[in-house]
mmCIF file of C-alpha atoms and ligand atoms in Angstrom:
data_model
loop_
_atom_site.group_PDB
_atom_site.id
_atom_site.type_symbol
_atom_site.label_atom_id
_atom_site.label_comp_id
_atom_site.label_asym_id
_atom_site.label_seq_id
_atom_site.Cartn_x
_atom_site.Cartn_y
_atom_site.Cartn_z
ATOM 1 C CA MET A 1238 9.984 -9.969 -4.098
ATOM 2 C CA ILE A 1239 11.294 -6.825 -2.417
ATOM 3 C CA GLU A 1240 14.837 -6.126 -1.323
ATOM 4 C CA VAL A 1241 15.766 -2.813 0.243
ATOM 5 C CA LYS A 1242 19.373 -2.053 1.071
ATOM 6 C CA GLY A 1243 20.595 0.975 2.990
ATOM 7 C CA LEU A 1244 17.640 3.107 1.984
ATOM 8 C CA LYS A 1245 17.891 6.742 2.971
ATOM 9 C CA LYS A 1246 15.614 9.620 2.133
ATOM 10 C CA SER A 1247 16.081 13.245 3.087
ATOM 11 C CA PHE A 1248 13.953 16.263 2.357
ATOM 12 C CA GLY A 1249 16.485 19.102 2.411
ATOM 13 C CA ALA A 1250 18.043 19.025 5.869
ATOM 14 C CA LEU A 1251 15.446 16.623 7.217
ATOM 15 C CA ASP A 1252 16.678 13.000 7.295
ATOM 16 C CA VAL A 1253 13.483 10.971 7.177
ATOM 17 C CA LEU A 1254 14.703 7.454 6.329
ATOM 18 C CA LYS A 1255 18.047 6.785 7.958
ATOM 19 C CA GLY A 1256 18.993 3.415 6.562
ATOM 20 C CA VAL A 1257 16.291 0.820 5.989
ATOM 21 C CA ASP A 1258 17.172 -2.750 5.135
ATOM 22 C CA LEU A 1259 14.368 -5.095 4.334
ATOM 23 C CA GLU A 1260 13.594 -8.286 2.475
ATOM 24 C CA VAL A 1261 10.018 -9.332 1.757
ATOM 25 C CA PRO A 1262 9.375 -12.735 0.157
ATOM 26 C CA ALA A 1263 6.629 -13.121 -2.449
ATOM 27 C CA ASN A 1264 3.056 -13.136 -1.130
ATOM 28 C CA GLN A 1265 3.940 -12.084 2.367
ATOM 29 C CA VAL A 1266 1.691 -9.635 4.208
ATOM 30 C CA VAL A 1267 3.620 -6.976 6.099
ATOM 31 C CA CYS A 1268 2.025 -4.365 8.333
ATOM 32 C CA LEU A 1269 3.920 -1.200 9.065
ATOM 33 C CA LEU A 1270 3.216 0.405 12.394
ATOM 34 C CA GLY A 1271 4.761 3.357 14.141
ATOM 35 C CA PRO A 1272 4.296 6.868 15.341
ATOM 36 C CA SER A 1273 3.329 9.714 13.050
ATOM 37 C CA GLY A 1274 6.346 11.125 11.275
ATOM 38 C CA SER A 1275 8.434 7.955 11.619
ATOM 39 C CA GLY A 1276 8.756 7.553 7.839
ATOM 40 C CA LYS A 1277 6.152 4.891 7.040
ATOM 41 C CA SER A 1278 4.608 6.758 4.108
ATOM 42 C CA THR A 1279 7.996 7.795 2.796
ATOM 43 C CA LEU A 1280 9.149 4.170 2.790
ATOM 44 C CA LEU A 1281 6.084 3.050 0.820
ATOM 45 C CA ARG A 1282 6.434 6.000 -1.575
ATOM 46 C CA CYS A 1283 10.060 5.068 -2.247
ATOM 47 C CA LEU A 1284 8.966 1.517 -3.109
ATOM 48 C CA ASN A 1285 7.159 2.711 -6.224
ATOM 49 C CA LEU A 1286 9.392 5.763 -6.770
ATOM 50 C CA LEU A 1287 6.783 8.325 -5.844
ATOM 51 C CA GLU A 1288 9.845 9.544 -3.891
ATOM 52 C CA ARG A 1289 13.375 9.199 -5.165
ATOM 53 C CA PRO A 1290 15.647 7.670 -2.522
ATOM 54 C CA THR A 1291 18.627 9.772 -1.460
ATOM 55 C CA ALA A 1292 20.754 6.667 -1.052
ATOM 56 C CA GLY A 1293 20.453 2.914 -1.170
ATOM 57 C CA GLN A 1294 18.957 0.299 -3.454
ATOM 58 C CA ILE A 1295 15.490 -1.115 -4.005
ATOM 59 C CA ILE A 1296 15.032 -4.328 -5.958
ATOM 60 C CA VAL A 1297 11.545 -5.470 -6.887
ATOM 61 C CA ALA A 1298 11.003 -8.850 -8.565
ATOM 62 C CA GLY A 1299 14.712 -8.937 -9.467
ATOM 63 C CA GLN A 1300 14.742 -5.456 -11.044
ATOM 64 C CA GLU A 1301 16.693 -2.663 -9.422
ATOM 65 C CA ILE A 1302 14.131 0.141 -9.535
ATOM 66 C CA THR A 1303 16.559 2.679 -8.131
ATOM 67 C CA ARG A 1304 18.731 2.562 -11.264
ATOM 68 C CA ALA A 1305 18.780 5.867 -13.124
ATOM 69 C CA ASP A 1306 17.377 4.223 -16.253
ATOM 70 C CA ALA A 1307 14.580 2.274 -14.581
ATOM 71 C CA ASP A 1308 11.253 2.203 -16.418
ATOM 72 C CA LEU A 1309 8.901 4.226 -14.210
ATOM 73 C CA SER A 1310 5.627 3.162 -15.783
ATOM 74 C CA LYS A 1311 6.602 -0.512 -15.596
ATOM 75 C CA ILE A 1312 7.483 -0.080 -11.893
ATOM 76 C CA ARG A 1313 4.190 1.690 -11.163
ATOM 77 C CA ALA A 1314 2.345 -1.132 -12.905
ATOM 78 C CA GLU A 1315 4.117 -3.794 -10.852
ATOM 79 C CA VAL A 1316 3.804 -1.943 -7.574
ATOM 80 C CA GLY A 1317 0.223 -0.744 -6.995
ATOM 81 C CA MET A 1318 -0.631 1.766 -4.318
ATOM 82 C CA VAL A 1319 -3.763 2.657 -2.419
ATOM 83 C CA PHE A 1320 -3.870 5.975 -0.569
ATOM 84 C CA GLN A 1321 -5.744 7.246 2.474
ATOM 85 C CA HIS A 1322 -7.724 9.683 0.362
ATOM 86 C CA PHE A 1323 -8.591 7.332 -2.551
ATOM 87 C CA ASN A 1324 -7.318 9.725 -5.273
ATOM 88 C CA LEU A 1325 -9.984 8.616 -7.775
ATOM 89 C CA PHE A 1326 -10.534 10.738 -10.895
ATOM 90 C CA PRO A 1327 -13.782 12.569 -10.086
ATOM 91 C CA HIS A 1328 -14.799 13.277 -13.672
ATOM 92 C CA MET A 1329 -14.615 9.596 -14.693
ATOM 93 C CA THR A 1330 -17.027 6.758 -13.945
ATOM 94 C CA VAL A 1331 -15.953 3.935 -11.669
ATOM 95 C CA LEU A 1332 -15.250 1.693 -14.624
ATOM 96 C CA GLN A 1333 -13.311 4.400 -16.467
ATOM 97 C CA ASN A 1334 -11.204 4.928 -13.358
ATOM 98 C CA ILE A 1335 -10.336 1.245 -13.439
ATOM 99 C CA THR A 1336 -9.688 0.833 -17.180
ATOM 100 C CA LEU A 1337 -7.707 4.046 -17.802
ATOM 101 C CA ALA A 1338 -4.258 2.751 -16.928
ATOM 102 C CA PRO A 1339 -4.660 -0.701 -18.460
ATOM 103 C CA ILE A 1340 -5.678 0.940 -21.740
ATOM 104 C CA LYS A 1341 -3.168 3.838 -21.699
ATOM 105 C CA VAL A 1342 -0.201 2.205 -20.053
ATOM 106 C CA ARG A 1343 -0.566 -1.509 -20.780
ATOM 107 C CA GLY A 1344 -2.101 -1.047 -24.204
ATOM 108 C CA GLU A 1345 -5.062 -3.293 -23.485
ATOM 109 C CA SER A 1346 -8.121 -3.037 -25.746
ATOM 110 C CA PRO A 1347 -11.061 -1.178 -24.203
ATOM 111 C CA GLU A 1348 -13.124 -4.327 -24.399
ATOM 112 C CA ALA A 1349 -10.603 -6.475 -22.561
ATOM 113 C CA ALA A 1350 -9.968 -3.758 -19.966
ATOM 114 C CA GLU A 1351 -13.709 -3.370 -19.332
ATOM 115 C CA LYS A 1352 -14.269 -7.071 -19.004
ATOM 116 C CA ARG A 1353 -11.516 -7.329 -16.445
ATOM 117 C CA GLY A 1354 -12.673 -4.116 -14.747
ATOM 118 C CA LEU A 1355 -16.129 -5.626 -14.221
ATOM 119 C CA GLU A 1356 -14.564 -8.774 -12.782
ATOM 120 C CA LEU A 1357 -12.522 -6.677 -10.391
ATOM 121 C CA LEU A 1358 -15.591 -4.689 -9.363
ATOM 122 C CA ALA A 1359 -17.316 -8.007 -8.546
ATOM 123 C CA ARG A 1360 -14.283 -9.003 -6.527
ATOM 124 C CA VAL A 1361 -14.565 -5.870 -4.342
ATOM 125 C CA GLY A 1362 -18.340 -6.216 -4.048
ATOM 126 C CA LEU A 1363 -19.337 -3.355 -6.375
ATOM 127 C CA SER A 1364 -20.832 -5.061 -9.402
ATOM 128 C CA ASP A 1365 -23.699 -2.551 -9.450
ATOM 129 C CA LYS A 1366 -21.496 0.567 -9.645
ATOM 130 C CA PRO A 1367 -19.523 0.637 -12.937
ATOM 131 C CA ALA A 1368 -21.397 3.632 -14.345
ATOM 132 C CA VAL A 1369 -21.528 5.904 -11.323
ATOM 133 C CA TYR A 1370 -19.144 8.713 -10.509
ATOM 134 C CA PRO A 1371 -16.940 8.680 -7.425
ATOM 135 C CA GLY A 1372 -18.929 11.552 -5.894
ATOM 136 C CA GLN A 1373 -21.934 9.242 -5.639
ATOM 137 C CA LEU A 1374 -20.076 6.657 -3.574
ATOM 138 C CA SER A 1375 -19.481 6.298 0.152
ATOM 139 C CA GLY A 1376 -15.888 6.403 1.417
ATOM 140 C CA GLY A 1377 -15.740 2.657 1.797
ATOM 141 C CA GLN A 1378 -17.004 2.189 -1.733
ATOM 142 C CA LYS A 1379 -14.470 4.722 -3.069
ATOM 143 C CA GLN A 1380 -11.636 2.908 -1.398
ATOM 144 C CA ARG A 1381 -12.799 -0.439 -2.819
ATOM 145 C CA VAL A 1382 -12.801 1.156 -6.299
ATOM 146 C CA ALA A 1383 -9.289 2.430 -5.640
ATOM 147 C CA ILE A 1384 -8.216 -1.112 -4.756
ATOM 148 C CA ALA A 1385 -9.819 -2.487 -7.913
ATOM 149 C CA ARG A 1386 -8.086 0.205 -9.916
ATOM 150 C CA ALA A 1387 -4.707 -0.762 -8.540
ATOM 151 C CA LEU A 1388 -5.424 -4.456 -9.151
ATOM 152 C CA ALA A 1389 -6.293 -3.744 -12.776
ATOM 153 C CA MET A 1390 -2.588 -3.367 -13.510
ATOM 154 C CA GLN A 1391 -1.978 -6.878 -12.181
ATOM 155 C CA PRO A 1392 0.637 -5.705 -9.689
ATOM 156 C CA LYS A 1393 3.052 -8.060 -7.969
ATOM 157 C CA VAL A 1394 3.128 -5.822 -4.961
ATOM 158 C CA MET A 1395 0.344 -3.799 -3.362
ATOM 159 C CA LEU A 1396 1.111 -0.894 -1.028
ATOM 160 C CA PHE A 1397 -1.622 0.425 1.262
ATOM 161 C CA ASP A 1398 -1.029 3.715 3.094
ATOM 162 C CA GLU A 1399 -3.564 3.995 5.886
ATOM 163 C CA PRO A 1400 -6.386 2.859 3.569
ATOM 164 C CA THR A 1401 -9.057 3.065 6.313
ATOM 165 C CA SER A 1402 -7.926 6.153 8.197
ATOM 166 C CA ALA A 1403 -10.204 8.566 6.336
ATOM 167 C CA LEU A 1404 -13.274 6.338 6.601
ATOM 168 C CA ASP A 1405 -16.228 6.514 8.932
ATOM 169 C CA PRO A 1406 -15.940 3.644 11.411
ATOM 170 C CA GLU A 1407 -18.804 1.651 9.929
ATOM 171 C CA MET A 1408 -16.949 1.454 6.590
ATOM 172 C CA VAL A 1409 -13.607 0.289 7.860
ATOM 173 C CA GLY A 1410 -14.634 -3.376 7.941
ATOM 174 C CA GLU A 1411 -15.639 -3.617 4.302
ATOM 175 C CA VAL A 1412 -12.251 -2.324 3.150
ATOM 176 C CA LEU A 1413 -10.305 -4.551 5.525
ATOM 177 C CA ALA A 1414 -12.348 -7.505 4.291
ATOM 178 C CA VAL A 1415 -11.252 -6.801 0.706
ATOM 179 C CA MET A 1416 -7.648 -6.433 1.795
ATOM 180 C CA LYS A 1417 -7.879 -9.701 3.732
ATOM 181 C CA SER A 1418 -9.249 -11.422 0.608
ATOM 182 C CA LEU A 1419 -6.115 -10.335 -1.299
ATOM 183 C CA ALA A 1420 -3.684 -11.465 1.364
ATOM 184 C CA HIS A 1421 -1.131 -14.018 0.186
ATOM 185 C CA GLN A 1422 -2.243 -13.677 -3.447
ATOM 186 C CA MET A 1423 0.292 -10.887 -3.895
ATOM 187 C CA THR A 1424 2.975 -9.227 -1.813
ATOM 188 C CA MET A 1425 1.359 -6.691 0.455
ATOM 189 C CA LEU A 1426 2.728 -3.857 2.593
ATOM 190 C CA ALA A 1427 0.174 -1.938 4.582
ATOM 191 C CA VAL A 1428 0.580 1.025 6.891
ATOM 192 C CA THR A 1429 -2.349 0.770 9.241
ATOM 193 C CA HIS A 1430 -3.609 1.649 12.683
ATOM 194 C CA GLU A 1431 -5.918 -1.351 12.612
ATOM 195 C CA MET A 1432 -4.196 -3.519 15.193
ATOM 196 C CA ALA A 1433 -6.676 -6.369 14.821
ATOM 197 C CA PHE A 1434 -5.904 -6.536 11.095
ATOM 198 C CA ALA A 1435 -2.168 -6.602 11.787
ATOM 199 C CA ARG A 1436 -2.604 -9.267 14.410
ATOM 200 C CA ASP A 1437 -4.912 -11.484 12.304
ATOM 201 C CA VAL A 1438 -3.689 -11.048 8.752
ATOM 202 C CA ALA A 1439 -0.065 -9.929 8.766
ATOM 203 C CA ASP A 1440 2.783 -12.452 8.607
ATOM 204 C CA ARG A 1441 5.056 -9.821 9.979
ATOM 205 C CA VAL A 1442 4.968 -6.467 11.684
ATOM 206 C CA LEU A 1443 7.524 -3.739 11.048
ATOM 207 C CA PHE A 1444 7.639 -1.067 13.735
ATOM 208 C CA MET A 1445 9.162 2.101 12.424
ATOM 209 C CA ASP A 1446 10.566 4.741 14.708
ATOM 210 C CA GLY A 1447 12.690 7.776 13.750
ATOM 211 C CA GLY A 1448 13.345 6.649 10.201
ATOM 212 C CA VAL A 1449 14.517 3.134 10.919
ATOM 213 C CA VAL A 1450 12.865 -0.253 11.301
ATOM 214 C CA ALA A 1451 13.031 -0.610 15.096
ATOM 215 C CA GLU A 1452 11.309 -3.998 15.249
ATOM 216 C CA ASP A 1453 10.579 -6.699 12.727
ATOM 217 C CA ALA A 1454 8.634 -9.640 14.151
ATOM 218 C CA PRO A 1455 5.629 -11.872 13.643
ATOM 219 C CA PRO A 1456 2.524 -10.201 15.092
ATOM 220 C CA ALA A 1457 2.128 -12.765 17.890
ATOM 221 C CA GLU A 1458 5.571 -11.803 19.099
ATOM 222 C CA PHE A 1459 5.353 -8.042 18.468
ATOM 223 C CA PHE A 1460 2.014 -7.573 20.249
ATOM 224 C CA THR A 1461 2.859 -9.744 23.254
ATOM 225 C CA ARG A 1462 6.587 -9.082 23.685
ATOM 226 C CA PRO A 1463 7.663 -5.856 21.977
ATOM 227 C CA LYS A 1464 11.452 -5.500 22.323
ATOM 228 C CA THR A 1465 11.795 -1.733 22.414
ATOM 229 C CA GLU A 1466 10.490 0.792 24.940
ATOM 230 C CA ARG A 1467 9.148 2.878 22.063
ATOM 231 C CA ALA A 1468 7.047 0.028 20.748
ATOM 232 C CA ARG A 1469 5.723 -0.725 24.241
ATOM 233 C CA ALA A 1470 4.716 2.933 24.678
ATOM 234 C CA PHE A 1471 3.155 2.910 21.185
ATOM 235 C CA LEU A 1472 1.099 -0.156 21.964
ATOM 236 C CA ASP A 1473 0.020 1.272 25.302
ATOM 237 C CA MET A 1474 -1.359 4.334 23.565
ATOM 238 C CA THR A 1475 -3.192 2.396 20.837
ATOM 239 C CA PRO A 1476 -6.631 0.984 21.506
HETATM 240 P P1 LIG B 1757 4.591 8.731 8.613
HETATM 241 O O1 LIG B 1757 3.890 8.189 7.382
HETATM 242 O O2 LIG B 1757 5.269 7.680 9.415
HETATM 243 O O3 LIG B 1757 3.663 9.558 9.461
HETATM 244 P P2 LIG B 1757 6.040 10.328 6.705
HETATM 245 O O4 LIG B 1757 6.861 9.380 5.927
HETATM 246 O O5 LIG B 1757 4.814 10.862 6.062
HETATM 247 O O6 LIG B 1757 5.760 9.700 8.139
HETATM 248 O O7 LIG B 1757 6.916 11.598 7.082
HETATM 249 C C1 LIG B 1757 8.130 11.520 7.789
HETATM 250 C C2 LIG B 1757 8.696 12.918 7.892
HETATM 251 O O8 LIG B 1757 9.018 13.379 6.602
HETATM 252 C C3 LIG B 1757 7.760 13.939 8.484
HETATM 253 O O9 LIG B 1757 8.493 14.815 9.314
HETATM 254 C C4 LIG B 1757 7.238 14.676 7.284
HETATM 255 O O10 LIG B 1757 6.877 15.992 7.599
HETATM 256 C C5 LIG B 1757 8.421 14.636 6.334
HETATM 257 N N1 LIG B 1757 8.065 14.671 4.926
HETATM 258 C C6 LIG B 1757 7.349 13.725 4.264
HETATM 259 N N2 LIG B 1757 7.206 14.047 2.969
HETATM 260 C C7 LIG B 1757 7.825 15.252 2.801
HETATM 261 C C8 LIG B 1757 8.059 16.093 1.665
HETATM 262 N N3 LIG B 1757 7.591 15.788 0.446
HETATM 263 N N4 LIG B 1757 8.774 17.223 1.881
HETATM 264 C C9 LIG B 1757 9.240 17.541 3.115
HETATM 265 N N5 LIG B 1757 9.100 16.753 4.196
HETATM 266 C C10 LIG B 1757 8.383 15.642 4.066
HETATM 267 MG MG1 LIG B 1758 1.950 8.387 6.728
#
């Protein structure tokens, strides 16, 4: 589903991704771990072209998205993203947040988009919230709306960038439960500090360090026998 070859990304003189090679088969769940600043967000953002790679190739579902003439809105539809800070539109209702892109980008009728939007709200446990505004929701509810909004585009790949890091502890579980319910129904890459989620749900853990993938292993192996000193130190510091 995803093929990354020799991916580099620099911001001015700062080399953030220094050559990432990666293949992710369809419906795999990959957790990205690693110290702050190691390039995890930049890698995810390159995968839906929120950042333009400096070098290298990214192929998603057989399409090279790094080609100069790639269709950005098609790529964004196929590769959904959920952010730490939800990024909902505050002046729109929950249902409007979810139906906006299907109507504007995919050309769905409002009726069809709303029907599907309500189904997605049920799927994330928010059937009673279509008409409320994001400001009236808890953090966990906002993040579940953000997930439903991304799903509304029927993405092949879902990227999660620390989706629970901005939540109060009592709300983390409800968001992880929704993510777990999506596992293996689509290809999923999640940057997370939730080690239990990585251990229980991921097929594979990528440990990033200094702009490269330093380890790539099944969670049972990574958590019990990390190969690098950096990963051992990282795991020692993480609860
Ligand atoms: P992580 O998600 O692993 O914490 P990031 O990918 O966010 O790391 O950032 C890696 C490095 O790239 C950091 O040093 C960060 O400051 C820098 N960086 C990220 N985005 C930008 C940007 N748009 N402009 C300049 N520097 C950036
Ligand atoms: Mg980050």
